[in-house]
Amino acid sequence: MGDPPVVSEADLLERWQRRFALPPAIGLDLLQRWDEPHRHYHGPAHLHHGLTLLDQAQAPHVVELAWWFHDAVHSNRSPADEQASAALAEQQLSGLVEDDQVAEVVRLVLLTSHHQPRPDDQPGALLCDTDLHPLSLPWPDYTDQVAALRAERLDLDLEVWQRARAARLRQLLARPTLFHSRGTGVGEAAARANLSRELDELAGS
């Protein structure tokens, strides 16, 4: 697996303070969560990658705030992780952000448990597409992402991992569409080609 890009915690914290009128301690707590040692995929590089995409899309602040919280709790248990991340957002933001904004962050975080926003849900589409964007990366980068995911599940025997991974790939390929917005520059065709190629390689292993 290629080394993930070096992401400065100081730069991310500076961004938090620049973008949100919220206590720096919340941003620092989130960064410490994102930097937990068991995270090989769901770590600072994933956080930074998404923030870059949201910048390109000129995303609303509420979507960016949801991105900071969407993987704040990560133990490889879905949808429990998303539910716990949403609960953390509600706990930490209540009283500091307008109630309707807190509710929107919670709603958006919960969407990342299935990545299937309603057709009229542009904020949800933007967040979900940002989360799934690595599916559309060039093949060498895509395989690095898969290796990072595998590194988070070394508790599973290889055969079990391969079966679970193949099931996930088939589930994604069965969807009418993977991406729902244009703002992140995602590529449906590239993502489907990657998923199909990985599935073929698993079938031949």
CSV table of C-alpha atoms in Angstrom, one decimal:
chain,number,residue,atom,x,y,z
A,1,MET,CA,0.0,0.0,0.0
A,2,GLY,CA,1.3,3.5,-0.8
A,3,ASP,CA,1.9,5.8,2.0
A,4,PRO,CA,-1.0,8.2,2.6
A,5,PRO,CA,-0.3,11.9,2.2
A,6,VAL,CA,1.1,13.6,5.3
A,7,VAL,CA,-1.7,15.7,6.7
A,8,SER,CA,-0.8,18.3,9.3
A,9,GLU,CA,-3.0,18.3,12.4
A,10,ALA,CA,-2.0,22.0,12.9
A,11,ASP,CA,-3.3,22.9,9.4
A,12,LEU,CA,-6.5,21.0,9.9
A,13,LEU,CA,-7.1,22.6,13.3
A,14,GLU,CA,-6.3,26.1,11.8
A,15,ARG,CA,-8.9,25.3,9.2
A,16,TRP,CA,-11.5,24.3,11.8
A,17,GLN,CA,-10.9,27.6,13.6
A,18,ARG,CA,-11.1,29.6,10.4
A,19,ARG,CA,-14.3,28.0,9.1
A,20,PHE,CA,-16.4,27.6,12.2
A,21,ALA,CA,-17.2,29.9,15.1
A,22,LEU,CA,-16.9,26.9,17.5
A,23,PRO,CA,-14.5,26.1,20.3
A,24,PRO,CA,-11.1,24.9,19.1
A,25,ALA,CA,-11.4,22.0,21.7
A,26,ILE,CA,-14.1,20.4,19.6
A,27,GLY,CA,-12.0,20.5,16.5
A,28,LEU,CA,-9.0,19.1,18.5
A,29,ASP,CA,-11.2,16.3,19.9
A,30,LEU,CA,-12.3,15.4,16.4
A,31,LEU,CA,-8.8,15.4,15.0
A,32,GLN,CA,-7.7,13.1,17.9
A,33,ARG,CA,-10.5,10.7,17.0
A,34,TRP,CA,-9.6,10.8,13.3
A,35,ASP,CA,-6.0,10.0,14.2
A,36,GLU,CA,-6.7,6.9,16.2
A,37,PRO,CA,-4.0,4.2,15.5
A,38,HIS,CA,-6.4,1.6,14.1
A,39,ARG,CA,-7.5,3.9,11.3
A,40,HIS,CA,-5.7,3.2,8.0
A,41,TYR,CA,-8.5,4.3,5.6
A,42,HIS,CA,-10.8,6.4,7.9
A,43,GLY,CA,-8.0,8.7,9.0
A,44,PRO,CA,-6.7,12.2,8.5
A,45,ALA,CA,-6.0,11.7,4.8
A,46,HIS,CA,-9.6,10.7,4.2
A,47,LEU,CA,-10.8,13.8,6.2
A,48,HIS,CA,-8.4,16.1,4.2
A,49,HIS,CA,-9.4,14.5,0.9
A,50,GLY,CA,-13.1,15.2,1.5
A,51,LEU,CA,-12.4,18.8,2.7
A,52,THR,CA,-10.5,19.4,-0.6
A,53,LEU,CA,-13.5,18.1,-2.6
A,54,LEU,CA,-15.9,20.2,-0.6
A,55,ASP,CA,-13.8,23.3,-1.2
A,56,GLN,CA,-13.9,22.6,-5.0
A,57,ALA,CA,-17.7,22.2,-4.8
A,58,GLN,CA,-18.1,25.4,-2.7
A,59,ALA,CA,-20.1,23.3,-0.2
A,60,PRO,CA,-22.3,24.9,2.4
A,61,HIS,CA,-20.7,25.1,5.9
A,62,VAL,CA,-23.3,22.7,7.3
A,63,VAL,CA,-22.1,20.0,4.8
A,64,GLU,CA,-18.5,20.6,5.8
A,65,LEU,CA,-19.4,20.4,9.5
A,66,ALA,CA,-21.1,17.1,8.8
A,67,TRP,CA,-18.0,15.8,7.0
A,68,TRP,CA,-15.9,16.5,10.1
A,69,PHE,CA,-18.3,14.4,12.2
A,70,HIS,CA,-19.2,11.7,9.8
A,71,ASP,CA,-16.5,9.2,10.8
A,72,ALA,CA,-15.8,10.7,14.2
A,73,VAL,CA,-16.6,7.3,15.8
A,74,HIS,CA,-15.1,4.4,13.9
A,75,SER,CA,-15.0,0.8,15.0
A,76,ASN,CA,-16.0,-1.0,11.8
A,77,ARG,CA,-19.6,-1.5,12.9
A,78,SER,CA,-22.2,0.1,10.6
A,79,PRO,CA,-24.7,1.6,11.2
A,80,ALA,CA,-23.7,1.8,14.8
A,81,ASP,CA,-20.7,3.9,14.0
A,82,GLU,CA,-22.8,6.4,12.0
A,83,GLN,CA,-25.4,6.5,14.8
A,84,ALA,CA,-22.7,7.2,17.4
A,85,SER,CA,-21.0,9.8,15.2
A,86,ALA,CA,-24.4,11.6,14.8
A,87,ALA,CA,-25.0,11.4,18.5
A,88,LEU,CA,-21.6,12.9,19.2
A,89,ALA,CA,-22.3,15.8,16.7
A,90,GLU,CA,-25.6,16.5,18.5
A,91,GLN,CA,-23.9,16.4,21.9
A,92,GLN,CA,-21.0,18.7,21.0
A,93,LEU,CA,-22.9,21.2,18.8
A,94,SER,CA,-26.1,21.6,20.8
A,95,GLY,CA,-26.3,25.1,22.3
A,96,LEU,CA,-23.4,26.3,20.1
A,97,VAL,CA,-25.2,26.0,16.7
A,98,GLU,CA,-28.8,26.8,15.8
A,99,ASP,CA,-31.0,23.8,16.4
A,100,ASP,CA,-32.0,23.4,12.8
A,101,GLN,CA,-28.3,23.3,11.8
A,102,VAL,CA,-27.6,20.7,14.5
A,103,ALA,CA,-30.5,18.6,13.2
A,104,GLU,CA,-29.1,18.9,9.6
A,105,VAL,CA,-25.6,17.8,10.6
A,106,VAL,CA,-27.1,14.8,12.4
A,107,ARG,CA,-29.2,13.9,9.4
A,108,LEU,CA,-26.3,14.2,7.0
A,109,VAL,CA,-24.0,12.0,9.2
A,110,LEU,CA,-26.7,9.3,9.3
A,111,LEU,CA,-26.9,9.3,5.5
A,112,THR,CA,-23.4,8.0,5.3
A,113,SER,CA,-24.6,4.6,6.6
A,114,HIS,CA,-26.1,3.9,3.2
A,115,HIS,CA,-25.1,6.8,0.8
A,116,GLN,CA,-28.5,7.0,-0.8
A,117,PRO,CA,-29.9,10.5,-0.5
A,118,ARG,CA,-33.3,11.5,-1.9
A,119,PRO,CA,-33.3,12.9,-5.4
A,120,ASP,CA,-34.0,16.4,-4.1
A,121,ASP,CA,-31.4,16.3,-1.3
A,122,GLN,CA,-28.5,18.3,-2.7
A,123,PRO,CA,-26.6,18.6,0.7
A,124,GLY,CA,-27.0,14.9,1.2
A,125,ALA,CA,-25.8,14.1,-2.3
A,126,LEU,CA,-22.8,16.3,-1.9
A,127,LEU,CA,-21.7,14.6,1.4
A,128,CYS,CA,-22.4,11.1,0.2
A,129,ASP,CA,-20.6,11.6,-3.1
A,130,THR,CA,-17.6,13.1,-1.3
A,131,ASP,CA,-17.5,9.9,0.9
A,132,LEU,CA,-17.6,7.6,-2.1
A,133,HIS,CA,-15.3,9.6,-4.3
A,134,PRO,CA,-12.3,7.3,-3.7
A,135,LEU,CA,-14.2,4.7,-5.7
A,136,SER,CA,-13.5,6.7,-8.8
A,137,LEU,CA,-9.8,7.3,-8.3
A,138,PRO,CA,-7.2,5.9,-10.8
A,139,TRP,CA,-6.8,2.2,-10.4
A,140,PRO,CA,-3.4,2.3,-8.5
A,141,ASP,CA,-4.8,4.8,-6.0
A,142,TYR,CA,-8.1,2.9,-5.8
A,143,THR,CA,-6.2,-0.3,-4.8
A,144,ASP,CA,-4.2,1.7,-2.2
A,145,GLN,CA,-7.6,2.6,-0.7
A,146,VAL,CA,-8.8,-1.0,-0.7
A,147,ALA,CA,-5.5,-2.1,1.0
A,148,ALA,CA,-6.1,0.5,3.7
A,149,LEU,CA,-9.6,-0.8,4.2
A,150,ARG,CA,-8.2,-4.3,4.5
A,151,ALA,CA,-5.6,-3.1,7.1
A,152,GLU,CA,-8.6,-2.0,9.3
A,153,ARG,CA,-10.0,-5.5,9.2
A,154,LEU,CA,-7.1,-7.8,9.9
A,155,ASP,CA,-9.3,-9.4,12.5
A,156,LEU,CA,-10.9,-11.2,9.5
A,157,ASP,CA,-9.3,-14.1,7.8
A,158,LEU,CA,-8.5,-13.4,4.2
A,159,GLU,CA,-11.2,-15.7,2.9
A,160,VAL,CA,-13.8,-14.1,5.1
A,161,TRP,CA,-12.6,-10.6,4.0
A,162,GLN,CA,-12.8,-11.5,0.4
A,163,ARG,CA,-16.3,-12.9,0.7
A,164,ALA,CA,-17.5,-9.8,2.5
A,165,ARG,CA,-15.7,-7.5,0.1
A,166,ALA,CA,-17.2,-9.2,-2.9
A,167,ALA,CA,-20.7,-8.9,-1.4
A,168,ARG,CA,-20.1,-5.2,-0.9
A,169,LEU,CA,-18.9,-4.7,-4.4
A,170,ARG,CA,-21.9,-6.5,-5.9
A,171,GLN,CA,-24.2,-4.4,-3.7
A,172,LEU,CA,-22.6,-1.2,-5.0
A,173,LEU,CA,-22.7,-2.3,-8.6
A,174,ALA,CA,-26.4,-3.2,-8.3
A,175,ARG,CA,-27.3,0.4,-7.6
A,176,PRO,CA,-28.8,2.5,-10.4
A,177,THR,CA,-26.2,5.2,-9.7
A,178,LEU,CA,-23.4,5.5,-7.2
A,179,PHE,CA,-23.1,9.3,-7.3
A,180,HIS,CA,-25.8,11.9,-7.0
A,181,SER,CA,-24.2,15.3,-7.6
A,182,ARG,CA,-21.8,17.0,-9.9
A,183,GLY,CA,-20.0,19.2,-7.4
A,184,THR,CA,-17.3,16.8,-6.4
A,185,GLY,CA,-16.1,16.0,-9.9
A,186,VAL,CA,-16.9,12.3,-9.4
A,187,GLY,CA,-16.8,9.7,-12.2
A,188,GLU,CA,-19.6,7.1,-12.3
A,189,ALA,CA,-17.9,5.2,-15.2
A,190,ALA,CA,-14.5,5.1,-13.5
A,191,ALA,CA,-16.0,3.9,-10.2
A,192,ARG,CA,-17.9,1.1,-11.8
A,193,ALA,CA,-14.9,0.0,-13.8
A,194,ASN,CA,-12.8,-0.1,-10.6
A,195,LEU,CA,-15.5,-2.0,-8.7
A,196,SER,CA,-15.9,-4.5,-11.5
A,197,ARG,CA,-12.2,-5.0,-11.9
A,198,GLU,CA,-11.8,-5.7,-8.2
A,199,LEU,CA,-14.7,-8.1,-8.2
A,200,ASP,CA,-13.2,-10.0,-11.2
A,201,GLU,CA,-9.8,-10.2,-9.4
A,202,LEU,CA,-11.5,-11.5,-6.2
A,203,ALA,CA,-13.3,-14.2,-8.3
A,204,GLY,CA,-10.0,-15.3,-9.8
A,205,SER,CA,-8.1,-15.4,-6.5
